[in-house]
Amino acid sequence: MIDPTVPTGGCPYGHDTPPTPGAEPSAVSAEPVPLFGREYKRDPYPLYRELREAGPVHRVRFPSGIAAWLVTGYQAAHRTLNDPRLGKNHRLGNEGWRRLASIMPEPQHSQLQVHLLHQDPPKHTDMRRLVLDGFAPRRIEELRPRFQAIADALVDALPATGGADLVQGFAAHYPFRVLAEVIGLPAELAGRFDRDWGKVVQPVGPRDPGRPAYEGRLRGLQTYIADVVAHKRAEPAEDLLGRLVAAQDDGRLGKEELDSMIFQLLVAGQEPVTNQISTMLITLLRHPEQLARLRDEPALLPRAVEELLRHDSSFELTTWRFFAEDSDLYGTRIPAGDSVIVSLCAANRDPEQFPAADALDFDRSPNPHLAFGHGIHFCPGAALARAELQIALGTLLARLPGLRPAVEDHELSWIPAVLARGVDRLPIHYDRRG
């Protein structure tokens, strides 16, 4: 893989000045900007700054070879996330997109990729309604004591002094244990879940040497989902998984839709929170004065979590969107079926929306970040994620005094996932386990 390079001088991305909505469409002739590489994943924000300053829409390329249209800038992102012309269903993708971007093979693509993220109204509306009660803010608040107990148990298992890897020792396990509690995943099935299955959302092309392992993860996850459904059918329960199985039994969901929704819960419901815990901890370790303030003023946690979400979100980019016909997007003509991606991280660092956008400011208010998206696809688990992040950070800061990095910043290895930001390992030192 190569590191992205951004030409300097003028505007290399097809716009001499930022276009305005309704402007005449313009051609984008420059080579697509690569959105991959070690340096890009370590710190994408300098590239996002140049793209924002060049205009709101850019041709970019992903590791699979697929070229897409990237939207940067807060106002453009906000409007794009609410644009009714853009659909999420993969059937809208053209042949060029399908050849390179639909990497999950059949039959798994048809069986596991018809969840909420890839649906449009009215089907999306009906499916979303099935999960909202399970993630309702009032229910999440009632479960906070249980989430706290899970966090404390994980910290209790860390070494008493010295240090630990806070991904492997905490962040990799905490979101899944919380999720199991929220959705009603039985303990015996929760104990069988292999976190390696979560890597199925990291694309592996057909000719990649890692392809056999990727397909093995898919088959293992499918078998696991079938066991979850069979258990819930044999032992009906009034929990989220039980209600989803009942919805398939009474005809409100198809089998593929049920399996896809469970797939989404198990993967999207935990891995982004694992990554977000790691990015938040890295940000705090880079700003020790802010870390000390948050440790000393725990009442700041809710506001600090919002600022940390804005400052570096684990959901870097949205999933694909498509126009059903050739359309204008902020002065750029987008062919039907080409993929449109919104950069949430670029929007959240837009100085036109957030003064001193690159600074970490726990007193920032208001803070209308887009870390959970916006519009009809706003993350239904946002209240759960906020509670998890507040409890995770509060517990680690309170119980691990002297928290500090055990490796240099440049030694951290950022995961190569296309849409996500996070690290697989985060070695830290602390004085003692409180």
PDB file of N, CA and C in Angstrom, residues 39-135:
ATOM      1  N   GLU A  39       0.681   6.191   7.024  1.00  0.00           N
ATOM      2  CA  GLU A  39       0.667   7.564   7.521  1.00  0.00           C
ATOM      3  C   GLU A  39      -0.731   8.153   7.503  1.00  0.00           C
ATOM      4  N   TYR A  40      -1.486   7.804   6.480  1.00  0.00           N
ATOM      5  CA  TYR A  40      -2.877   8.283   6.430  1.00  0.00           C
ATOM      6  C   TYR A  40      -3.667   7.753   7.623  1.00  0.00           C
ATOM      7  N   LYS A  41      -3.539   6.470   7.922  1.00  0.00           N
ATOM      8  CA  LYS A  41      -4.303   5.906   9.037  1.00  0.00           C
ATOM      9  C   LYS A  41      -3.826   6.474  10.376  1.00  0.00           C
ATOM     10  N   ARG A  42      -2.540   6.767  10.475  1.00  0.00           N
ATOM     11  CA  ARG A  42      -2.032   7.333  11.725  1.00  0.00           C
ATOM     12  C   ARG A  42      -2.616   8.718  11.980  1.00  0.00           C
ATOM     13  N   ASP A  43      -2.684   9.542  10.930  1.00  0.00           N
ATOM     14  CA  ASP A  43      -3.196  10.902  11.089  1.00  0.00           C
ATOM     15  C   ASP A  43      -3.776  11.385   9.764  1.00  0.00           C
ATOM     16  N   PRO A  44      -5.092  11.190   9.545  1.00  0.00           N
ATOM     17  CA  PRO A  44      -5.695  11.610   8.277  1.00  0.00           C
ATOM     18  C   PRO A  44      -6.034  13.094   8.227  1.00  0.00           C
ATOM     19  N   TYR A  45      -5.877  13.799   9.345  1.00  0.00           N
ATOM     20  CA  TYR A  45      -6.426  15.156   9.422  1.00  0.00           C
ATOM     21  C   TYR A  45      -5.711  16.178   8.541  1.00  0.00           C
ATOM     22  N   PRO A  46      -4.393  16.115   8.331  1.00  0.00           N
ATOM     23  CA  PRO A  46      -3.799  17.055   7.371  1.00  0.00           C
ATOM     24  C   PRO A  46      -4.376  16.907   5.963  1.00  0.00           C
ATOM     25  N   LEU A  47      -4.595  15.658   5.528  1.00  0.00           N
ATOM     26  CA  LEU A  47      -5.208  15.438   4.223  1.00  0.00           C
ATOM     27  C   LEU A  47      -6.630  15.983   4.200  1.00  0.00           C
ATOM     28  N   TYR A  48      -7.404  15.703   5.241  1.00  0.00           N
ATOM     29  CA  TYR A  48      -8.774  16.205   5.280  1.00  0.00           C
ATOM     30  C   TYR A  48      -8.806  17.732   5.241  1.00  0.00           C
ATOM     31  N   ARG A  49      -7.833  18.368   5.890  1.00  0.00           N
ATOM     32  CA  ARG A  49      -7.791  19.834   5.877  1.00  0.00           C
ATOM     33  C   ARG A  49      -7.614  20.346   4.449  1.00  0.00           C
ATOM     34  N   GLU A  50      -6.679  19.745   3.703  1.00  0.00           N
ATOM     35  CA  GLU A  50      -6.463  20.184   2.322  1.00  0.00           C
ATOM     36  C   GLU A  50      -7.688  19.924   1.455  1.00  0.00           C
ATOM     37  N   LEU A  51      -8.324  18.785   1.652  1.00  0.00           N
ATOM     38  CA  LEU A  51      -9.521  18.485   0.867  1.00  0.00           C
ATOM     39  C   LEU A  51     -10.643  19.468   1.175  1.00  0.00           C
ATOM     40  N   ARG A  52     -10.859  19.750   2.451  1.00  0.00           N
ATOM     41  CA  ARG A  52     -11.910  20.715   2.825  1.00  0.00           C
ATOM     42  C   ARG A  52     -11.664  22.065   2.182  1.00  0.00           C
ATOM     43  N   GLU A  53     -10.410  22.510   2.223  1.00  0.00           N
ATOM     44  CA  GLU A  53     -10.089  23.825   1.682  1.00  0.00           C
ATOM     45  C   GLU A  53     -10.224  23.859   0.164  1.00  0.00           C
ATOM     46  N   ALA A  54     -10.105  22.698  -0.480  1.00  0.00           N
ATOM     47  CA  ALA A  54     -10.211  22.625  -1.937  1.00  0.00           C
ATOM     48  C   ALA A  54     -11.657  22.578  -2.415  1.00  0.00           C
ATOM     49  N   GLY A  55     -12.579  22.147  -1.579  1.00  0.00           N
ATOM     50  CA  GLY A  55     -13.973  22.028  -1.985  1.00  0.00           C
ATOM     51  C   GLY A  55     -14.657  20.892  -1.265  1.00  0.00           C
ATOM     52  N   PRO A  56     -15.975  20.753  -1.433  1.00  0.00           N
ATOM     53  CA  PRO A  56     -16.713  19.757  -0.659  1.00  0.00           C
ATOM     54  C   PRO A  56     -16.737  18.350  -1.231  1.00  0.00           C
ATOM     55  N   VAL A  57     -16.410  18.138  -2.511  1.00  0.00           N
ATOM     56  CA  VAL A  57     -16.538  16.812  -3.130  1.00  0.00           C
ATOM     57  C   VAL A  57     -15.233  16.451  -3.831  1.00  0.00           C
ATOM     58  N   HIS A  58     -14.745  15.211  -3.590  1.00  0.00           N
ATOM     59  CA  HIS A  58     -13.454  14.791  -4.125  1.00  0.00           C
ATOM     60  C   HIS A  58     -13.506  13.340  -4.574  1.00  0.00           C
ATOM     61  N   ARG A  59     -12.780  13.065  -5.639  1.00  0.00           N
ATOM     62  CA  ARG A  59     -12.634  11.692  -6.109  1.00  0.00           C
ATOM     63  C   ARG A  59     -11.530  11.033  -5.286  1.00  0.00           C
ATOM     64  N   VAL A  60     -11.827   9.883  -4.676  1.00  0.00           N
ATOM     65  CA  VAL A  60     -10.859   9.187  -3.824  1.00  0.00           C
ATOM     66  C   VAL A  60     -10.823   7.713  -4.201  1.00  0.00           C
ATOM     67  N   ARG A  61      -9.762   7.031  -3.761  1.00  0.00           N
ATOM     68  CA  ARG A  61      -9.625   5.604  -4.050  1.00  0.00           C
ATOM     69  C   ARG A  61      -9.345   4.840  -2.768  1.00  0.00           C
ATOM     70  N   PHE A  62      -9.967   3.662  -2.643  1.00  0.00           N
ATOM     71  CA  PHE A  62      -9.813   2.804  -1.475  1.00  0.00           C
ATOM     72  C   PHE A  62      -8.892   1.627  -1.810  1.00  0.00           C
ATOM     73  N   PRO A  63      -8.439   0.863  -0.793  1.00  0.00           N
ATOM     74  CA  PRO A  63      -7.487  -0.224  -1.053  1.00  0.00           C
ATOM     75  C   PRO A  63      -7.975  -1.254  -2.054  1.00  0.00           C
ATOM     76  N   SER A  64      -9.275  -1.473  -2.140  1.00  0.00           N
ATOM     77  CA  SER A  64      -9.817  -2.456  -3.087  1.00  0.00           C
ATOM     78  C   SER A  64      -9.670  -2.008  -4.524  1.00  0.00           C
ATOM     79  N   GLY A  65      -9.362  -0.728  -4.740  1.00  0.00           N
ATOM     80  CA  GLY A  65      -9.297  -0.174  -6.085  1.00  0.00           C
ATOM     81  C   GLY A  65     -10.523   0.619  -6.456  1.00  0.00           C
ATOM     82  N   ILE A  66     -11.581   0.531  -5.646  1.00  0.00           N
ATOM     83  CA  ILE A  66     -12.803   1.250  -5.950  1.00  0.00           C
ATOM     84  C   ILE A  66     -12.575   2.748  -5.805  1.00  0.00           C
ATOM     85  N   ALA A  67     -13.060   3.512  -6.779  1.00  0.00           N
ATOM     86  CA  ALA A  67     -13.035   4.965  -6.693  1.00  0.00           C
ATOM     87  C   ALA A  67     -14.410   5.427  -6.216  1.00  0.00           C
ATOM     88  N   ALA A  68     -14.432   6.418  -5.360  1.00  0.00           N
ATOM     89  CA  ALA A  68     -15.682   6.912  -4.785  1.00  0.00           C
ATOM     90  C   ALA A  68     -15.619   8.426  -4.704  1.00  0.00           C
ATOM     91  N   TRP A  69     -16.737   9.032  -4.307  1.00  0.00           N
ATOM     92  CA  TRP A  69     -16.834  10.473  -4.143  1.00  0.00           C
ATOM     93  C   TRP A  69     -16.915  10.771  -2.649  1.00  0.00           C
ATOM     94  N   LEU A  70     -15.936  11.529  -2.152  1.00  0.00           N
ATOM     95  CA  LEU A  70     -15.846  11.839  -0.730  1.00  0.00           C
ATOM     96  C   LEU A  70     -16.349  13.249  -0.471  1.00  0.00           C
ATOM     97  N   VAL A  71     -17.250  13.369   0.503  1.00  0.00           N
ATOM     98  CA  VAL A  71     -17.786  14.667   0.910  1.00  0.00           C
ATOM     99  C   VAL A  71     -17.071  15.107   2.182  1.00  0.00           C
ATOM    100  N   THR A  72     -16.511  16.312   2.153  1.00  0.00           N
ATOM    101  CA  THR A  72     -15.842  16.870   3.326  1.00  0.00           C
ATOM    102  C   THR A  72     -16.505  18.200   3.677  1.00  0.00           C
ATOM    103  N   GLY A  73     -16.226  18.703   4.883  1.00  0.00           N
ATOM    104  CA  GLY A  73     -16.826  19.951   5.326  1.00  0.00           C
ATOM    105  C   GLY A  73     -18.134  19.690   6.049  1.00  0.00           C
ATOM    106  N   TYR A  74     -18.358  20.434   7.126  1.00  0.00           N
ATOM    107  CA  TYR A  74     -19.493  20.140   8.005  1.00  0.00           C
ATOM    108  C   TYR A  74     -20.831  20.355   7.314  1.00  0.00           C
ATOM    109  N   GLN A  75     -21.025  21.521   6.712  1.00  0.00           N
ATOM    110  CA  GLN A  75     -22.334  21.807   6.118  1.00  0.00           C
ATOM    111  C   GLN A  75     -22.648  20.853   4.977  1.00  0.00           C
ATOM    112  N   ALA A  76     -21.661  20.576   4.133  1.00  0.00           N
ATOM    113  CA  ALA A  76     -21.881  19.641   3.030  1.00  0.00           C
ATOM    114  C   ALA A  76     -22.185  18.246   3.550  1.00  0.00           C
ATOM    115  N   ALA A  77     -21.455  17.816   4.598  1.00  0.00           N
ATOM    116  CA  ALA A  77     -21.703  16.492   5.177  1.00  0.00           C
ATOM    117  C   ALA A  77     -23.103  16.421   5.771  1.00  0.00           C
ATOM    118  N   HIS A  78     -23.475  17.442   6.524  1.00  0.00           N
ATOM    119  CA  HIS A  78     -24.787  17.457   7.168  1.00  0.00           C
ATOM    120  C   HIS A  78     -25.900  17.359   6.132  1.00  0.00           C
ATOM    121  N   ARG A  79     -25.773  18.132   5.050  1.00  0.00           N
ATOM    122  CA  ARG A  79     -26.821  18.098   4.014  1.00  0.00           C
ATOM    123  C   ARG A  79     -26.821  16.766   3.273  1.00  0.00           C
ATOM    124  N   THR A  80     -25.627  16.214   3.018  1.00  0.00           N
ATOM    125  CA  THR A  80     -25.561  14.940   2.302  1.00  0.00           C
ATOM    126  C   THR A  80     -26.186  13.815   3.112  1.00  0.00           C
ATOM    127  N   LEU A  81     -25.960  13.799   4.426  1.00  0.00           N
ATOM    128  CA  LEU A  81     -26.542  12.762   5.278  1.00  0.00           C
ATOM    129  C   LEU A  81     -28.060  12.841   5.329  1.00  0.00           C
ATOM    130  N   ASN A  82     -28.612  13.994   4.945  1.00  0.00           N
ATOM    131  CA  ASN A  82     -30.059  14.175   4.938  1.00  0.00           C
ATOM    132  C   ASN A  82     -30.644  14.240   3.530  1.00  0.00           C
ATOM    133  N   ASP A  83     -29.832  13.979   2.514  1.00  0.00           N
ATOM    134  CA  ASP A  83     -30.267  14.121   1.120  1.00  0.00           C
ATOM    135  C   ASP A  83     -31.138  12.930   0.722  1.00  0.00           C
ATOM    136  N   PRO A  84     -32.430  13.157   0.447  1.00  0.00           N
ATOM    137  CA  PRO A  84     -33.316  12.021   0.122  1.00  0.00           C
ATOM    138  C   PRO A  84     -33.006  11.383  -1.221  1.00  0.00           C
ATOM    139  N   ARG A  85     -32.193  12.027  -2.051  1.00  0.00           N
ATOM    140  CA  ARG A  85     -31.853  11.438  -3.352  1.00  0.00           C
ATOM    141  C   ARG A  85     -30.869  10.279  -3.207  1.00  0.00           C
ATOM    142  N   LEU A  86     -30.156  10.233  -2.096  1.00  0.00           N
ATOM    143  CA  LEU A  86     -29.116   9.225  -1.899  1.00  0.00           C
ATOM    144  C   LEU A  86     -29.675   8.014  -1.159  1.00  0.00           C
ATOM    145  N   GLY A  87     -29.513   6.842  -1.731  1.00  0.00           N
ATOM    146  CA  GLY A  87     -29.985   5.613  -1.114  1.00  0.00           C
ATOM    147  C   GLY A  87     -28.839   4.767  -0.614  1.00  0.00           C
ATOM    148  N   LYS A  88     -29.147   3.823   0.281  1.00  0.00           N
ATOM    149  CA  LYS A  88     -28.125   2.951   0.879  1.00  0.00           C
ATOM    150  C   LYS A  88     -28.169   1.521   0.337  1.00  0.00           C
ATOM    151  N   ASN A  89     -29.245   1.152  -0.331  1.00  0.00           N
ATOM    152  CA  ASN A  89     -29.381  -0.231  -0.789  1.00  0.00           C
ATOM    153  C   ASN A  89     -28.322  -0.556  -1.839  1.00  0.00           C
ATOM    154  N   HIS A  90     -27.623  -1.675  -1.668  1.00  0.00           N
ATOM    155  CA  HIS A  90     -26.545  -2.049  -2.573  1.00  0.00           C
ATOM    156  C   HIS A  90     -27.028  -2.282  -4.003  1.00  0.00           C
ATOM    157  N   ARG A  91     -28.323  -2.533  -4.173  1.00  0.00           N
ATOM    158  CA  ARG A  91     -28.826  -2.727  -5.545  1.00  0.00           C
ATOM    159  C   ARG A  91     -28.669  -1.463  -6.385  1.00  0.00           C
ATOM    160  N   LEU A  92     -28.515  -0.312  -5.729  1.00  0.00           N
ATOM    161  CA  LEU A  92     -28.348   0.947  -6.449  1.00  0.00           C
ATOM    162  C   LEU A  92     -26.938   1.108  -7.003  1.00  0.00           C
ATOM    163  N   GLY A  93     -25.977   0.333  -6.511  1.00  0.00           N
ATOM    164  CA  GLY A  93     -24.597   0.445  -6.973  1.00  0.00           C
ATOM    165  C   GLY A  93     -24.455  -0.024  -8.410  1.00  0.00           C
ATOM    166  N   ASN A  94     -23.612   0.668  -9.188  1.00  0.00           N
ATOM    167  CA  ASN A  94     -23.425   0.269 -10.584  1.00  0.00           C
ATOM    168  C   ASN A  94     -22.439  -0.893 -10.689  1.00  0.00           C
ATOM    169  N   GLU A  95     -22.236  -1.356 -11.912  1.00  0.00           N
ATOM    170  CA  GLU A  95     -21.425  -2.563 -12.109  1.00  0.00           C
ATOM    171  C   GLU A  95     -19.977  -2.330 -11.692  1.00  0.00           C
ATOM    172  N   GLY A  96     -19.464  -1.133 -11.969  1.00  0.00           N
ATOM    173  CA  GLY A  96     -18.091  -0.839 -11.574  1.00  0.00           C
ATOM    174  C   GLY A  96     -17.918  -0.883 -10.069  1.00  0.00           C
ATOM    175  N   TRP A  97     -18.877  -0.338  -9.341  1.00  0.00           N
ATOM    176  CA  TRP A  97     -18.813  -0.404  -7.874  1.00  0.00           C
ATOM    177  C   TRP A  97     -18.951  -1.846  -7.402  1.00  0.00           C
ATOM    178  N   ARG A  98     -19.901  -2.564  -7.987  1.00  0.00           N
ATOM    179  CA  ARG A  98     -20.184  -3.922  -7.523  1.00  0.00           C
ATOM    180  C   ARG A  98     -18.983  -4.847  -7.734  1.00  0.00           C
ATOM    181  N   ARG A  99     -18.256  -4.645  -8.815  1.00  0.00           N
ATOM    182  CA  ARG A  99     -17.132  -5.524  -9.132  1.00  0.00           C
ATOM    183  C   ARG A  99     -16.017  -5.410  -8.097  1.00  0.00           C
ATOM    184  N   LEU A 100     -15.813  -4.191  -7.559  1.00  0.00           N
ATOM    185  CA  LEU A 100     -14.689  -3.967  -6.654  1.00  0.00           C
ATOM    186  C   LEU A 100     -15.082  -3.810  -5.194  1.00  0.00           C
ATOM    187  N   ALA A 101     -16.283  -3.298  -4.939  1.00  0.00           N
ATOM    188  CA  ALA A 101     -16.641  -2.954  -3.560  1.00  0.00           C
ATOM    189  C   ALA A 101     -17.481  -4.019  -2.871  1.00  0.00           C
ATOM    190  N   SER A 102     -18.215  -4.816  -3.622  1.00  0.00           N
ATOM    191  CA  SER A 102     -19.010  -5.877  -3.002  1.00  0.00           C
ATOM    192  C   SER A 102     -18.105  -7.068  -2.726  1.00  0.00           C
ATOM    193  N   ILE A 103     -17.168  -6.874  -1.799  1.00  0.00           N
ATOM    194  CA  ILE A 103     -16.110  -7.862  -1.596  1.00  0.00           C
ATOM    195  C   ILE A 103     -16.612  -9.105  -0.872  1.00  0.00           C
ATOM    196  N   MET A 104     -17.611  -8.963  -0.002  1.00  0.00           N
ATOM    197  CA  MET A 104     -18.133 -10.142   0.681  1.00  0.00           C
ATOM    198  C   MET A 104     -18.740 -11.081  -0.357  1.00  0.00           C
ATOM    199  N   PRO A 105     -18.282 -12.339  -0.400  1.00  0.00           N
ATOM    200  CA  PRO A 105     -18.720 -13.250  -1.456  1.00  0.00           C
ATOM    201  C   PRO A 105     -20.152 -13.713  -1.253  1.00  0.00           C
ATOM    202  N   GLU A 106     -20.709 -14.254  -2.329  1.00  0.00           N
ATOM    203  CA  GLU A 106     -21.987 -14.946  -2.213  1.00  0.00           C
ATOM    204  C   GLU A 106     -21.723 -16.366  -1.704  1.00  0.00           C
ATOM    205  N   PRO A 107     -22.684 -16.927  -0.951  1.00  0.00           N
ATOM    206  CA  PRO A 107     -23.999 -16.375  -0.650  1.00  0.00           C
ATOM    207  C   PRO A 107     -24.029 -15.410   0.535  1.00  0.00           C
ATOM    208  N   GLN A 108     -22.889 -15.197   1.193  1.00  0.00           N
ATOM    209  CA  GLN A 108     -22.908 -14.389   2.413  1.00  0.00           C
ATOM    210  C   GLN A 108     -23.360 -12.950   2.158  1.00  0.00           C
ATOM    211  N   HIS A 109     -22.979 -12.372   1.010  1.00  0.00           N
ATOM    212  CA  HIS A 109     -23.377 -10.993   0.759  1.00  0.00           C
ATOM    213  C   HIS A 109     -24.890 -10.851   0.793  1.00  0.00           C
ATOM    214  N   SER A 110     -25.590 -11.756   0.123  1.00  0.00           N
ATOM    215  CA  SER A 110     -27.060 -11.691   0.108  1.00  0.00           C
ATOM    216  C   SER A 110     -27.663 -12.052   1.459  1.00  0.00           C
ATOM    217  N   GLN A 111     -26.944 -12.831   2.241  1.00  0.00           N
ATOM    218  CA  GLN A 111     -27.505 -13.337   3.499  1.00  0.00           C
ATOM    219  C   GLN A 111     -27.173 -12.477   4.712  1.00  0.00           C
ATOM    220  N   LEU A 112     -26.102 -11.667   4.623  1.00  0.00           N
ATOM    221  CA  LEU A 112     -25.662 -10.902   5.795  1.00  0.00           C
ATOM    222  C   LEU A 112     -25.597  -9.394   5.567  1.00  0.00           C
ATOM    223  N   GLN A 113     -25.897  -8.941   4.350  1.00  0.00           N
ATOM    224  CA  GLN A 113     -25.729  -7.524   4.041  1.00  0.00           C
ATOM    225  C   GLN A 113     -27.050  -6.802   3.756  1.00  0.00           C
ATOM    226  N   VAL A 114     -28.145  -7.308   4.315  1.00  0.00           N
ATOM    227  CA  VAL A 114     -29.442  -6.636   4.122  1.00  0.00           C
ATOM    228  C   VAL A 114     -29.947  -6.105   5.463  1.00  0.00           C
ATOM    229  N   HIS A 115     -29.018  -5.552   6.250  1.00  0.00           N
ATOM    230  CA  HIS A 115     -29.378  -5.000   7.554  1.00  0.00           C
ATOM    231  C   HIS A 115     -29.738  -3.515   7.413  1.00  0.00           C
ATOM    232  N   LEU A 116     -29.882  -2.836   8.546  1.00  0.00           N
ATOM    233  CA  LEU A 116     -30.345  -1.450   8.554  1.00  0.00           C
ATOM    234  C   LEU A 116     -29.478  -0.512   7.727  1.00  0.00           C
ATOM    235  N   LEU A 117     -28.160  -0.683   7.797  1.00  0.00           N
ATOM    236  CA  LEU A 117     -27.254   0.235   7.110  1.00  0.00           C
ATOM    237  C   LEU A 117     -27.421   0.202   5.602  1.00  0.00           C
ATOM    238  N   HIS A 118     -28.011  -0.877   5.074  1.00  0.00           N
ATOM    239  CA  HIS A 118     -28.131  -1.026   3.636  1.00  0.00           C
ATOM    240  C   HIS A 118     -29.590  -1.042   3.188  1.00  0.00           C
ATOM    241  N   GLN A 119     -30.448  -0.374   3.937  1.00  0.00           N
ATOM    242  CA  GLN A 119     -31.868  -0.315   3.595  1.00  0.00           C
ATOM    243  C   GLN A 119     -32.316   1.132   3.454  1.00  0.00           C
ATOM    244  N   ASP A 120     -33.353   1.330   2.669  1.00  0.00           N
ATOM    245  CA  ASP A 120     -33.981   2.634   2.490  1.00  0.00           C
ATOM    246  C   ASP A 120     -35.444   2.537   2.913  1.00  0.00           C
ATOM    247  N   PRO A 121     -36.091   3.682   3.213  1.00  0.00           N
ATOM    248  CA  PRO A 121     -37.516   3.645   3.538  1.00  0.00           C
ATOM    249  C   PRO A 121     -38.313   3.057   2.368  1.00  0.00           C
ATOM    250  N   PRO A 122     -39.435   2.367   2.648  1.00  0.00           N
ATOM    251  CA  PRO A 122     -40.042   2.178   3.979  1.00  0.00           C
ATOM    252  C   PRO A 122     -39.474   0.968   4.747  1.00  0.00           C
ATOM    253  N   LYS A 123     -38.698   0.099   4.070  1.00  0.00           N
ATOM    254  CA  LYS A 123     -38.166  -1.086   4.745  1.00  0.00           C
ATOM    255  C   LYS A 123     -37.254  -0.673   5.910  1.00  0.00           C
ATOM    256  N   HIS A 124     -36.423   0.323   5.692  1.00  0.00           N
ATOM    257  CA  HIS A 124     -35.540   0.783   6.761  1.00  0.00           C
ATOM    258  C   HIS A 124     -36.343   1.229   7.975  1.00  0.00           C
ATOM    259  N   THR A 125     -37.420   1.952   7.746  1.00  0.00           N
ATOM    260  CA  THR A 125     -38.250   2.459   8.850  1.00  0.00           C
ATOM    261  C   THR A 125     -38.801   1.313   9.679  1.00  0.00           C
ATOM    262  N   ASP A 126     -39.305   0.282   9.005  1.00  0.00           N
ATOM    263  CA  ASP A 126     -39.885  -0.867   9.721  1.00  0.00           C
ATOM    264  C   ASP A 126     -38.821  -1.636  10.500  1.00  0.00           C
ATOM    265  N   MET A 127     -37.669  -1.844   9.900  1.00  0.00           N
ATOM    266  CA  MET A 127     -36.613  -2.608  10.566  1.00  0.00           C
ATOM    267  C   MET A 127     -36.034  -1.815  11.745  1.00  0.00           C
ATOM    268  N   ARG A 128     -35.864  -0.524  11.574  1.00  0.00           N
ATOM    269  CA  ARG A 128     -35.312   0.301  12.646  1.00  0.00           C
ATOM    270  C   ARG A 128     -36.234   0.303  13.860  1.00  0.00           C
ATOM    271  N   ARG A 129     -37.524   0.311  13.608  1.00  0.00           N
ATOM    272  CA  ARG A 129     -38.489   0.320  14.710  1.00  0.00           C
ATOM    273  C   ARG A 129     -38.334  -0.911  15.610  1.00  0.00           C
ATOM    274  N   LEU A 130     -37.878  -2.021  15.041  1.00  0.00           N
ATOM    275  CA  LEU A 130     -37.731  -3.256  15.812  1.00  0.00           C
ATOM    276  C   LEU A 130     -36.614  -3.186  16.849  1.00  0.00           C
ATOM    277  N   VAL A 131     -35.628  -2.285  16.640  1.00  0.00           N
ATOM    278  CA  VAL A 131     -34.488  -2.258  17.560  1.00  0.00           C
ATOM    279  C   VAL A 131     -34.500  -1.051  18.505  1.00  0.00           C
ATOM    280  N   LEU A 132     -35.328  -0.048  18.223  1.00  0.00           N
ATOM    281  CA  LEU A 132     -35.246   1.196  18.988  1.00  0.00           C
ATOM    282  C   LEU A 132     -35.522   1.000  20.473  1.00  0.00           C
ATOM    283  N   ASP A 133     -36.518   0.181  20.825  1.00  0.00           N
ATOM    284  CA  ASP A 133     -36.841  -0.006  22.248  1.00  0.00           C
ATOM    285  C   ASP A 133     -35.656  -0.602  23.017  1.00  0.00           C
ATOM    286  N   GLY A 134     -34.909  -1.495  22.375  1.00  0.00           N
ATOM    287  CA  GLY A 134     -33.786  -2.133  23.044  1.00  0.00           C
ATOM    288  C   GLY A 134     -32.670  -1.165  23.407  1.00  0.00           C
ATOM    289  N   PHE A 135     -32.599  -0.033  22.668  1.00  0.00           N
ATOM    290  CA  PHE A 135     -31.545   0.951  22.911  1.00  0.00           C
ATOM    291  C   PHE A 135     -32.097   2.280  23.411  1.00  0.00           C
TER     292      PHE A 135
END
